[in-house]
């Protein structure tokens, strides 16, 4: 398992775990980041990521992205 920030851009991965406090995990789940869901990095700029999940593009800062394990 590794954080999504280590993944290759354009490569589809599956979420294995979401770390952090309950409110952080809840917020990510509301955005579509749930265990078992496919997620792809669209682009990365200064550690901040644009991710494709459930047919949506979502921007996350590096701190939030580090909580998504693939």
GROMACS .gro file of N, CA, C and O in nm:
model
  280
    1UNK      N    1   0.084  -0.118   0.000
    1UNK     CA    2   0.000   0.000   0.000
    1UNK      C    3   0.089   0.124   0.000
    1UNK      O    4   0.190   0.128   0.066
    2UNK      N    5   0.045   0.224  -0.077
    2UNK     CA    6   0.117   0.351  -0.081
    2UNK      C    7   0.017   0.465  -0.103
    2UNK      O    8  -0.093   0.441  -0.153
    3UNK      N    9   0.055   0.588  -0.065
    3UNK     CA   10  -0.036   0.700  -0.090
    3UNK      C   11  -0.050   0.727  -0.239
    3UNK      O   12   0.043   0.701  -0.317
    4UNK      N   13  -0.163   0.779  -0.280
    4UNK     CA   14  -0.188   0.804  -0.421
    4UNK      C   15  -0.090   0.904  -0.480
    4UNK      O   16  -0.067   0.906  -0.600
    5UNK      N   17  -0.028   0.985  -0.394
    5UNK     CA   18   0.069   1.083  -0.443
    5UNK      C   19   0.189   1.015  -0.509
    5UNK      O   20   0.261   1.078  -0.586
    6UNK      N   21   0.211   0.885  -0.482
    6UNK     CA   22   0.323   0.811  -0.540
    6UNK      C   23   0.285   0.742  -0.672
    6UNK      O   24   0.369   0.684  -0.738
    7UNK      N   25   0.158   0.748  -0.710
    7UNK     CA   26   0.111   0.678  -0.830
    7UNK      C   27   0.155   0.750  -0.957
    7UNK      O   28   0.189   0.869  -0.955
    8UNK      N   29   0.149   0.679  -1.067
    8UNK     CA   30   0.183   0.733  -1.198
    8UNK      C   31   0.062   0.805  -1.257
    8UNK      O   32  -0.050   0.755  -1.248
    9UNK      N   33   0.086   0.922  -1.317
    9UNK     CA   34  -0.022   0.998  -1.378
    9UNK      C   35  -0.083   0.917  -1.493
    9UNK      O   36  -0.011   0.859  -1.574
   10UNK      N   37  -0.216   0.910  -1.496
   10UNK     CA   38  -0.287   0.838  -1.601
   10UNK      C   39  -0.310   0.691  -1.573
   10UNK      O   40  -0.383   0.624  -1.646
   11UNK      N   41  -0.253   0.639  -1.468
   11UNK     CA   42  -0.266   0.497  -1.435
   11UNK      C   43  -0.384   0.477  -1.339
   11UNK      O   44  -0.394   0.545  -1.238
   12UNK      N   45  -0.474   0.385  -1.372
   12UNK     CA   46  -0.590   0.358  -1.286
   12UNK      C   47  -0.547   0.275  -1.167
   12UNK      O   48  -0.472   0.179  -1.180
   13UNK      N   49  -0.591   0.315  -1.049
   13UNK     CA   50  -0.561   0.243  -0.925
   13UNK      C   51  -0.690   0.225  -0.847
   13UNK      O   52  -0.787   0.295  -0.871
   14UNK      N   53  -0.687   0.132  -0.752
   14UNK     CA   54  -0.803   0.111  -0.666
   14UNK      C   55  -0.770   0.155  -0.524
   14UNK      O   56  -0.662   0.126  -0.474
   15UNK      N   57  -0.865   0.223  -0.462
   15UNK     CA   58  -0.845   0.271  -0.325
   15UNK      C   59  -0.852   0.152  -0.230
   15UNK      O   60  -0.948   0.076  -0.233
   16UNK      N   61  -0.749   0.137  -0.147
   16UNK     CA   62  -0.744   0.026  -0.052
   16UNK      C   63  -0.779   0.071   0.089
   16UNK      O   64  -0.831  -0.006   0.168
   17UNK      N   65  -0.748   0.198   0.120
   17UNK     CA   66  -0.771   0.246   0.257
   17UNK      C   67  -0.771   0.398   0.256
   17UNK      O   68  -0.700   0.460   0.178
   18UNK      N   69  -0.853   0.457   0.344
   18UNK     CA   70  -0.853   0.601   0.366
   18UNK      C   71  -0.810   0.622   0.510
   18UNK      O   72  -0.871   0.566   0.601
   19UNK      N   73  -0.704   0.700   0.532
   19UNK     CA   74  -0.656   0.724   0.668
   19UNK      C   75  -0.702   0.861   0.717
   19UNK      O   76  -0.751   0.942   0.639
   20UNK      N   77  -0.682   0.886   0.845
   20UNK     CA   78  -0.717   1.017   0.901
   20UNK      C   79  -0.833   1.008   0.999
   20UNK      O   80  -0.886   0.900   1.025
   21UNK      N   81  -0.871   1.123   1.051
   21UNK     CA   82  -0.981   1.130   1.148
   21UNK      C   83  -1.114   1.104   1.078
   21UNK      O   84  -1.124   1.115   0.957
   22UNK      N   85  -1.215   1.073   1.158
   22UNK     CA   86  -1.348   1.040   1.104
   22UNK      C   87  -1.402   1.148   1.011
   22UNK      O   88  -1.453   1.118   0.904
   23UNK      N   89  -1.388   1.276   1.051
   23UNK     CA   90  -1.444   1.383   0.968
   23UNK      C   91  -1.371   1.395   0.835
   23UNK      O   92  -1.432   1.426   0.733
   24UNK      N   93  -1.241   1.367   0.833
   24UNK     CA   94  -1.164   1.371   0.708
   24UNK      C   95  -1.206   1.256   0.617
   24UNK      O   96  -1.231   1.275   0.498
   25UNK      N   97  -1.218   1.137   0.675
   25UNK     CA   98  -1.260   1.020   0.596
   25UNK      C   99  -1.400   1.040   0.542
   25UNK      O  100  -1.430   1.004   0.427
   26UNK      N  101  -1.488   1.099   0.623
   26UNK     CA  102  -1.626   1.125   0.580
   26UNK      C  103  -1.627   1.223   0.463
   26UNK      O  104  -1.699   1.204   0.365
   27UNK      N  105  -1.546   1.329   0.473
   27UNK     CA  106  -1.539   1.429   0.366
   27UNK      C  107  -1.491   1.366   0.235
   27UNK      O  108  -1.549   1.388   0.129
   28UNK      N  109  -1.387   1.284   0.243
   28UNK     CA  110  -1.336   1.217   0.123
   28UNK      C  111  -1.439   1.120   0.066
   28UNK      O  112  -1.455   1.111  -0.055
   29UNK      N  113  -1.513   1.051   0.154
   29UNK     CA  114  -1.617   0.959   0.107
   29UNK      C  115  -1.727   1.035   0.034
   29UNK      O  116  -1.778   0.989  -0.069
   30UNK      N  117  -1.762   1.154   0.084
   30UNK     CA  118  -1.864   1.235   0.017
   30UNK      C  119  -1.819   1.280  -0.121
   30UNK      O  120  -1.901   1.301  -0.210
   31UNK      N  121  -1.688   1.294  -0.139
   31UNK     CA  122  -1.634   1.332  -0.270
   31UNK      C  123  -1.624   1.212  -0.364
   31UNK      O  124  -1.597   1.227  -0.482
   32UNK      N  125  -1.644   1.090  -0.310
   32UNK     CA  126  -1.640   0.970  -0.393
   32UNK      C  127  -1.520   0.881  -0.368
   32UNK      O  128  -1.503   0.779  -0.433
   33UNK      N  129  -1.435   0.921  -0.274
   33UNK     CA  130  -1.316   0.841  -0.244
   33UNK      C  131  -1.351   0.737  -0.139
   33UNK      O  132  -1.346   0.763  -0.020
   34UNK      N  133  -1.391   0.618  -0.186
   34UNK     CA  134  -1.427   0.508  -0.097
   34UNK      C  135  -1.346   0.385  -0.135
   34UNK      O  136  -1.302   0.370  -0.248
   35UNK      N  137  -1.325   0.297  -0.037
   35UNK     CA  138  -1.247   0.176  -0.058
   35UNK      C  139  -1.308   0.094  -0.172
   35UNK      O  140  -1.429   0.076  -0.179
   36UNK      N  141  -1.222   0.049  -0.263
   36UNK     CA  142  -1.266  -0.033  -0.376
   36UNK      C  143  -1.293   0.048  -0.502
   36UNK      O  144  -1.307  -0.008  -0.610
   37UNK      N  145  -1.300   0.180  -0.489
   37UNK     CA  146  -1.330   0.266  -0.605
   37UNK      C  147  -1.203   0.287  -0.688
   37UNK      O  148  -1.093   0.297  -0.636
   38UNK      N  149  -1.220   0.294  -0.819
   38UNK     CA  150  -1.109   0.322  -0.909
   38UNK      C  151  -1.079   0.472  -0.907
   38UNK      O  152  -1.171   0.554  -0.907
   39UNK      N  153  -0.950   0.506  -0.905
   39UNK     CA  154  -0.909   0.647  -0.903
   39UNK      C  155  -0.787   0.663  -0.993
   39UNK      O  156  -0.700   0.578  -0.996
   40UNK      N  157  -0.784   0.773  -1.069
   40UNK     CA  158  -0.675   0.800  -1.162
   40UNK      C  159  -0.626   0.943  -1.142
   40UNK      O  160  -0.708   1.035  -1.130
   41UNK      N  161  -0.494   0.961  -1.141
   41UNK     CA  162  -0.439   1.097  -1.135
   41UNK      C  163  -0.445   1.157  -1.275
   41UNK      O  164  -0.392   1.100  -1.370
   42UNK      N  165  -0.513   1.272  -1.288
   42UNK     CA  166  -0.520   1.342  -1.416
   42UNK      C  167  -0.398   1.431  -1.431
   42UNK      O  168  -0.333   1.433  -1.536
   43UNK      N  169  -0.365   1.507  -1.327
   43UNK     CA  170  -0.245   1.589  -1.330
   43UNK      C  171  -0.197   1.620  -1.189
   43UNK      O  172  -0.272   1.605  -1.092
   44UNK      N  173  -0.071   1.663  -1.182
   44UNK     CA  174  -0.010   1.696  -1.054
   44UNK      C  175   0.065   1.827  -1.069
   44UNK      O  176   0.141   1.846  -1.164
   45UNK      N  177   0.041   1.919  -0.975
   45UNK     CA  178   0.109   2.048  -0.982
   45UNK      C  179   0.151   2.088  -0.840
   45UNK      O  180   0.067   2.113  -0.755
   46UNK      N  181   0.280   2.088  -0.816
   46UNK     CA  182   0.331   2.124  -0.685
   46UNK      C  183   0.282   2.035  -0.573
   46UNK      O  184   0.264   2.080  -0.460
   47UNK      N  185   0.259   1.907  -0.602
   47UNK     CA  186   0.213   1.814  -0.500
   47UNK      C  187   0.061   1.807  -0.490
   47UNK      O  188   0.006   1.715  -0.433
   48UNK      N  189  -0.009   1.907  -0.545
   48UNK     CA  190  -0.155   1.904  -0.547
   48UNK      C  191  -0.199   1.821  -0.667
   48UNK      O  192  -0.138   1.828  -0.773
   49UNK      N  193  -0.306   1.745  -0.649
   49UNK     CA  194  -0.347   1.651  -0.753
   49UNK      C  195  -0.487   1.681  -0.804
   49UNK      O  196  -0.573   1.728  -0.730
   50UNK      N  197  -0.507   1.652  -0.933
   50UNK     CA  198  -0.642   1.647  -0.989
   50UNK      C  199  -0.668   1.500  -1.015
   50UNK      O  200  -0.593   1.434  -1.088
   51UNK      N  201  -0.773   1.448  -0.951
   51UNK     CA  202  -0.804   1.305  -0.957
   51UNK      C  203  -0.936   1.281  -1.027
   51UNK      O  204  -1.028   1.361  -1.015
   52UNK      N  205  -0.942   1.171  -1.100
   52UNK     CA  206  -1.064   1.129  -1.166
   52UNK      C  207  -1.122   1.014  -1.084
   52UNK      O  208  -1.059   0.910  -1.069
   53UNK      N  209  -1.242   1.036  -1.027
   53UNK     CA  210  -1.307   0.931  -0.947
   53UNK      C  211  -1.457   0.939  -0.974
   53UNK      O  212  -1.515   1.048  -0.977
   54UNK      N  213  -1.521   0.825  -0.999
   54UNK     CA  214  -1.665   0.820  -1.027
   54UNK      C  215  -1.707   0.922  -1.133
   54UNK      O  216  -1.801   0.997  -1.113
   55UNK      N  217  -1.637   0.928  -1.244
   55UNK     CA  218  -1.668   1.018  -1.355
   55UNK      C  219  -1.663   1.166  -1.317
   55UNK      O  220  -1.726   1.249  -1.382
   56UNK      N  221  -1.592   1.200  -1.211
   56UNK     CA  222  -1.576   1.340  -1.170
   56UNK      C  223  -1.428   1.371  -1.157
   56UNK      O  224  -1.348   1.283  -1.124
   57UNK      N  225  -1.393   1.496  -1.181
   57UNK     CA  226  -1.256   1.540  -1.157
   57UNK      C  227  -1.255   1.623  -1.030
   57UNK      O  228  -1.332   1.718  -1.017
   58UNK      N  229  -1.169   1.585  -0.937
   58UNK     CA  230  -1.163   1.651  -0.807
   58UNK      C  231  -1.019   1.689  -0.777
   58UNK      O  232  -0.928   1.608  -0.792
   59UNK      N  233  -0.999   1.814  -0.734
   59UNK     CA  234  -0.866   1.862  -0.696
   59UNK      C  235  -0.849   1.843  -0.546
   59UNK      O  236  -0.938   1.877  -0.468
   60UNK      N  237  -0.735   1.787  -0.508
   60UNK     CA  238  -0.703   1.769  -0.366
   60UNK      C  239  -0.564   1.823  -0.339
   60UNK      O  240  -0.474   1.807  -0.423
   61UNK      N  241  -0.546   1.885  -0.222
   61UNK     CA  242  -0.411   1.927  -0.186
   61UNK      C  243  -0.332   1.805  -0.140
   61UNK      O  244  -0.387   1.697  -0.119
   62UNK      N  245  -0.201   1.823  -0.129
   62UNK     CA  246  -0.112   1.711  -0.099
   62UNK      C  247  -0.150   1.642   0.033
   62UNK      O  248  -0.147   1.520   0.042
   63UNK      N  249  -0.186   1.721   0.136
   63UNK     CA  250  -0.219   1.663   0.267
   63UNK      C  251  -0.338   1.568   0.257
   63UNK      O  252  -0.337   1.460   0.316
   64UNK      N  253  -0.443   1.610   0.184
   64UNK     CA  254  -0.561   1.524   0.169
   64UNK      C  255  -0.528   1.403   0.083
   64UNK      O  256  -0.571   1.291   0.112
   65UNK      N  257  -0.453   1.424  -0.025
   65UNK     CA  258  -0.418   1.314  -0.115
   65UNK      C  259  -0.335   1.206  -0.044
   65UNK      O  260  -0.350   1.088  -0.072
   66UNK      N  261  -0.251   1.247   0.050
   66UNK     CA  262  -0.167   1.151   0.123
   66UNK      C  263  -0.250   1.054   0.207
   66UNK      O  264  -0.202   0.949   0.246
   67UNK      N  265  -0.376   1.087   0.233
   67UNK     CA  266  -0.462   1.000   0.315
   67UNK      C  267  -0.528   0.889   0.232
   67UNK      O  268  -0.586   0.798   0.287
   68UNK      N  269  -0.517   0.899   0.099
   68UNK     CA  270  -0.577   0.798   0.012
   68UNK      C  271  -0.470   0.695  -0.024
   68UNK      O  272  -0.372   0.727  -0.090
   69UNK      N  273  -0.489   0.573   0.025
   69UNK     CA  274  -0.392   0.466   0.002
   69UNK      C  275  -0.439   0.375  -0.111
   69UNK      O  276  -0.556   0.337  -0.117
   70UNK      N  277  -0.345   0.342  -0.199
   70UNK     CA  278  -0.378   0.253  -0.312
   70UNK      C  279  -0.292   0.128  -0.306
   70UNK      O  280  -0.192   0.125  -0.238
   0.00000   0.00000   0.00000
